[in-house]
Every structure is written in structure tokens, then in C-alpha cells.
Amino acid sequence: MRAPVTKLILLTTDGNHIEYPLGDDAVWIGRSRENALPIADRRASRRHCRVEPENDGYVVIDDGSANGTLVNGQLVQSRPLDTGDVIQIGATRIFFDRVDDTRTQILDVFDDGDDESRRERTDLLRLQRTARALNSELDRGRLFDLVLDHAIDIVRAERGFLLLKGSEGGLEFAASRNFAGDAVEGNELDISRSLASGVMESGEAICAVNAQEDERFRDVQSISMLGLRSVICVPLREHDQVVGALYLDNRLARRAFGPADQRMLEALADHAAIALRNARLFAEASSSRVELVEAQARVEALNGRLEQIVRGQSIELEELRGAFRARQTLETKYDYSEIIGRSAAVMETLRILDRVVDSDVPVHIHGESGTGKELIARAIHVHGRRNDCPFISENCAALTETLLESELFGYVRGAFTGAERDRKGLFELAHTGTLFLDEVGDMSQGMQRKLLRVLQEGEVRRVGAVEPIKVDVRIVSASNRDLHQMVADGEFRQDLYYRLRVLQIGMPPLRERREDVPLLVSHFLDREALRTGGKPVRLAPGVLESLTAYDWPGNVRELENECMRMVALSGEIVEPSVLSEQIRGHVPQSIPIGKPDVVRDLGQLVQNVEVAEIEKALTLFGNNKTKAADALCISRFALQRKLEKYGIEIGDS
């Protein structure tokens, strides 16, 4: 039996302890206030980890967080907890059952040190996560991209290339990526081949902080012609044989890389070489099963899945996703990748956001419930000058006036029954950062008056206190009600309205940007697959059309819930019957395979469909085999076999 007094103890920055009792349900921990135990740490993910019962105790499980979960200083994915264990998320520490001063001292020593020591520890944890990701991937195409994405992230490069030795000793571009995560193509593939060849011949890494002035490359014409500034290239070894190289550069910045970057990249190259060898051996072992897989595909076609291949919507969604990234990159100053949409209404909102971010004045966001107002508020904070400081949010409609006052302004001990200690309010916690006040239109008249005083004087007075406290906070407010009309009706103070609405952003409802529905569906399905550890589900014909045609009174939040429902009730394919009753509409008929009185050659029919879909995917993705294979839901190796089988010729990708 688990002890009934088992608890989590959150150690706050002011030295106080917040205790959270544990029971039979999982306790979610993260930055979102929807978690049972929310934490205001900028290195925490929205849902970072959870503590749940297991056997006679409890276990902590990382929920795919961006910066990882540590227990007693060790990076963990899942680990049983013992009394006194300390869970560390960024700078936040949470003790299990009791505070262990010994472990606190050990972690304090671990966190001390100069910038170089802290970076080495950070790099070690990052390399640990990278190695875990590489070891779990066996598809060579996806592995190539994974290696480059991690390499570019680790050394903060502009571009990265994975080069392999060709059959005749030349260089072969196995993969290329840029800092945005896209493949490098065309003239951008120009690199210093002589430098890369030298690394592969000598087996020695090269790191140039200013290649233009480096005496080692005085005779290398490509360095000067390409205008390279910083270059780093390390060999890939397999059984003491150099089989390739990782080549990263920055064509604009000098001294972009240093010795620490070289050491990290060499360690990554060792892990990558092992992972590539495992993937190659797996592909060779799988080759004998290729014909069986193809036969199984024909059986699936006979069972009515042919129309899924013909009208597979994964390609359409990927095309829309790519177009969205391209459009956003061209038309906005900042990367708002967290805001999904490419419609004219969304792009206009983002262009306004570009101007709002660089300012420091109050912003009001107006839009219906579920349109993503908090997402806009977070974008203002993340891309603004206060992004290293706290972001605090509060729903003003969820609390009574008394509770909202104590929540925003704090209180002193003895201010009211139950006030056993001093407590900071959200204004103090958000000092030098951003405070997001959602549904501000639901504030009472009394609370409006108190908020106005704080905004005018730049100081708060805790409930029961006498002395004011100076605060420096950027206010971002939001409401699904028309504050201008509320002012006209006498329901909202005019002076407060003008204080909050210095700048205004409108969030369009989903029914006014239906072209964003496919992108949002793709995003939510991908996220559910990541959460559950499976592959994204596919949509049967008619499903996407029904989702796009629906008016979505609950906006993006309603669409998100519908996608979660679809995944929960479906297998690999979402059929129209799974949709909610109010969404179910006209579902297009399946594409006719042939006349009802004519029997056709199934082998030829399947071949025609496969050739058409392969050629379509290659055209959409510029002959990039890896992306085309992902869109077709097959491996890159299987795609290559089909290209050879059907005699489809394309250029190198």
C-alpha cells in the first residue's frame, strides 16, 4: 500500500515550500496552468512531465519535453521515485515526500561554476538526448535528417551537410538541411568539396573560425569563391574507416564555432556512425521481405484501400504545410511557427504582430473563445525584449473579485482568514516580464478600478498591506466581448479601456479562415502521434471536406478536441462515421475503379496507381526521395525499389 501522506514539495524562489499530496491519479507538471502542479519556469514545456502511481510507489515520466527532466541531476525518461529524490525542471526543484538538504547541497554545487562549465553540462545532457533519438531511428532517410537537425542545433550552424564516400571515391550528398529544418537545394548546395575531401582522407576534423583569413586554406579557391566565414567538418568513422563527414558552415558570421563545438560534433559523429551502420544492417535484413510487403499492399488494395492511395490526403497536408512555412518566412519578421495558419486573415494578424512585438506598450487581443488568444500573447512575449523574464497568465472570469484581487496583488499574513503567510501576487511574479489577463471584460467594476490604479501608478499594494511595491510589467489583455460596446453600455470603464487598448490585435474565427483547417488538422494529428508514440492517422475520402465545411463555433479549441476524438476512436484510417454528429456532412463517393460489368487486371491497375502517386509525390517535393516516401507512407528503401521496378528515372535528390 502507498503511504497516504506521500506528497510533492515545490521549492519556490523565495524559499517557501508548496506541498501537493499524491493519490491514485497522475499529477501533471508543466508551464501551463491547466497542469495539477503548474510551474513558472521558462525552460519548462507546457506539459513537461507527470508523476503517477506504479506498483507500491510512484514514478516520474518525461512527456517529450524540450529541455528534459532530471532526477538527482540525471536526465531520465522514466524513473521510480524514492523519498528525498529531487525532480529538476530548468531552475525549478520538486522534492518527493520530503526535502533532502544533502541532495540540495549536491545540486547547488552541480549548478555552480563558470559559463564554460555550465555549457559543458548542458551539452552533455543535449548529447545524451541526441544519442537516444538516433538509436531509436532505423530509416536511413529520416536518420540523415535527424543527425543534421541535431548537429545544426548543437553548434548553431546556418547549414549542414551529411557526406558519404561514393562508389568511385567521390563525395555523395546523403542529406542537407538549413537552420529552418528544410532541405538545401540548387545553388545552395555549393560547399568547399576540397575541404570535405581533405577531412575524409586524413580522418582529422577541421574547425575554421575565419576561413577567409586562415593560412590552412590559402590555396583553397572554393573558400574564397563561396565567401565562407566559419566552417567545421568532422569525419564519420565505421570500424576505424572514414565513411563520410559532417560539414557545417556559417557564410555570414566569423567565429561562429569554437573548440567546444568541435568536441560536441565529434561526439555526435561517433553516435551517428553507429546509428547509420545499424540502419544499413536493418535495411539489408529487410530486403528479403520486400516482395511480401508489396504483395500485402495488393491485398489491401483489393480490400478497398485503393482509393486511399489515389486520394491520400497526407500529400495535400504536407504541401499546405510547406506553402505555409514559405509564405510565413517571406512575409513576417519573426518566426511564428507556433501559430498554425496561412490564410490571408492569419497573415494580416501576424503582420500586425510584427509591429506589436517590438513595442513595450499594453496590447489588447479581441476574438471569440477558442481562437488562440493566449497563443498570440505568448508570441508577443517570446519574440519581445522581455522574453528572458516571466510570462504569467490569469483568467479573470474564473475568479471572484476577492480572489482575483489577492491573486493579482498578493496579500500579507493576517489580511483575512486563512492568510497564514505573505504571498506575492501575479504582478510581482511577472516583474520585468509579461502579465496576460484573459477575459478582462468579465472583471467587476470594483476590480476594474483597482487595476486602473496599478496601471497608472506602476505599483501594487498587497491585500492588508500599507506600503506599495513598484512593478514593471507589460500588460497583454484579451476578451471575447466587445470592450468598446461595453464602454458605451456603461459596463466597462472608459479610462481603463484606453489604458489596455493602446495596441489591438483581432483573432479571426475559424469559419473565416477555412483554408487553415487542413493545416490545423495535420498539426493536431502529428502531435497526437508524438504523444502516443505511434504514426499519424490518415483521413479517408470526405473527412477533410467535412471538417473544412463545418462552421466550428468553438473555433480552434473545438477542432483540437475533435482531432483527439478521431484518434481515440480510429485505427490507422479515420472514417467519416467517426466524426461527431454535428460535423458529419456530405462525404464524396469513392473514385470508381472501373465499370461494374468489366473486370480489370488488378496488377496493372495497382501499377498504374502506384506510378501516378509516386510521380505526383516526387513532383510536389522536388524529387526529394525522403519527403516523397514519407508522404506515401513507405520507407525510402521501398520507394527506391519501386522506382527501379517501374523504371521511373529522376535526378539526384
PDB file of N, CA and C in Angstrom, residues 20 28 48 94 204 218 274 280 311 458 481 490 540 557 621 640:
ATOM      1  N   TYR A  20       2.037  19.298  -2.437  1.00  0.00           N
ATOM      2  CA  TYR A  20       0.934  18.770  -3.255  1.00  0.00           C
ATOM      3  C   TYR A  20       0.792  17.275  -2.932  1.00  0.00           C
ATOM      4  N   TRP A  28       0.178  16.012 -13.332  1.00  0.00           N
ATOM      5  CA  TRP A  28       0.916  16.622 -14.445  1.00  0.00           C
ATOM      6  C   TRP A  28       1.629  17.875 -13.954  1.00  0.00           C
ATOM      7  N   HIS A  48       5.189  19.138 -19.127  1.00  0.00           N
ATOM      8  CA  HIS A  48       6.593  18.721 -19.096  1.00  0.00           C
ATOM      9  C   HIS A  48       6.757  17.261 -18.679  1.00  0.00           C
ATOM     10  N   ILE A  94      11.578  20.075  -7.357  1.00  0.00           N
ATOM     11  CA  ILE A  94      10.394  19.489  -6.715  1.00  0.00           C
ATOM     12  C   ILE A  94      10.852  18.224  -5.998  1.00  0.00           C
ATOM     13  N   GLU A 204      40.936  13.699 -39.900  1.00  0.00           N
ATOM     14  CA  GLU A 204      41.085  14.711 -38.869  1.00  0.00           C
ATOM     15  C   GLU A 204      40.049  15.818 -39.065  1.00  0.00           C
ATOM     16  N   ARG A 218      44.714  28.923 -47.688  1.00  0.00           N
ATOM     17  CA  ARG A 218      45.163  29.980 -48.588  1.00  0.00           C
ATOM     18  C   ARG A 218      45.057  29.572 -50.047  1.00  0.00           C
ATOM     19  N   ILE A 274      27.430   4.939 -35.665  1.00  0.00           N
ATOM     20  CA  ILE A 274      26.868   3.679 -35.154  1.00  0.00           C
ATOM     21  C   ILE A 274      25.413   3.538 -35.586  1.00  0.00           C
ATOM     22  N   ARG A 280      21.697   0.614 -41.793  1.00  0.00           N
ATOM     23  CA  ARG A 280      22.073  -0.098 -43.019  1.00  0.00           C
ATOM     24  C   ARG A 280      21.899  -1.604 -42.854  1.00  0.00           C
ATOM     25  N   ARG A 311      -6.344   8.961 -53.317  1.00  0.00           N
ATOM     26  CA  ARG A 311      -6.740  10.254 -52.756  1.00  0.00           C
ATOM     27  C   ARG A 311      -6.108  10.502 -51.394  1.00  0.00           C
ATOM     28  N   GLY A 458       1.969  52.277 -11.577  1.00  0.00           N
ATOM     29  CA  GLY A 458       3.086  51.350 -11.706  1.00  0.00           C
ATOM     30  C   GLY A 458       3.483  50.709 -10.398  1.00  0.00           C
ATOM     31  N   ARG A 481     -15.441  39.545 -25.588  1.00  0.00           N
ATOM     32  CA  ARG A 481     -16.509  40.534 -25.621  1.00  0.00           C
ATOM     33  C   ARG A 481     -15.982  41.829 -26.229  1.00  0.00           C
ATOM     34  N   GLY A 490     -21.860  51.246 -20.493  1.00  0.00           N
ATOM     35  CA  GLY A 490     -21.555  51.527 -19.100  1.00  0.00           C
ATOM     36  C   GLY A 490     -21.102  50.323 -18.305  1.00  0.00           C
ATOM     37  N   ALA A 540      -9.779   9.211 -44.412  1.00  0.00           N
ATOM     38  CA  ALA A 540     -10.493   8.625 -45.543  1.00  0.00           C
ATOM     39  C   ALA A 540     -11.100   9.750 -46.385  1.00  0.00           C
ATOM     40  N   ARG A 557     -10.125  25.451 -30.617  1.00  0.00           N
ATOM     41  CA  ARG A 557     -10.198  24.543 -29.470  1.00  0.00           C
ATOM     42  C   ARG A 557     -11.153  23.385 -29.761  1.00  0.00           C
ATOM     43  N   PHE A 621       7.585  17.403 -54.107  1.00  0.00           N
ATOM     44  CA  PHE A 621       8.717  17.605 -53.212  1.00  0.00           C
ATOM     45  C   PHE A 621      10.046  17.732 -53.961  1.00  0.00           C
ATOM     46  N   GLN A 640      12.753   3.419 -53.352  1.00  0.00           N
ATOM     47  CA  GLN A 640      13.821   3.176 -54.324  1.00  0.00           C
ATOM     48  C   GLN A 640      13.574   1.892 -55.114  1.00  0.00           C
TER      49      GLN A 640
END
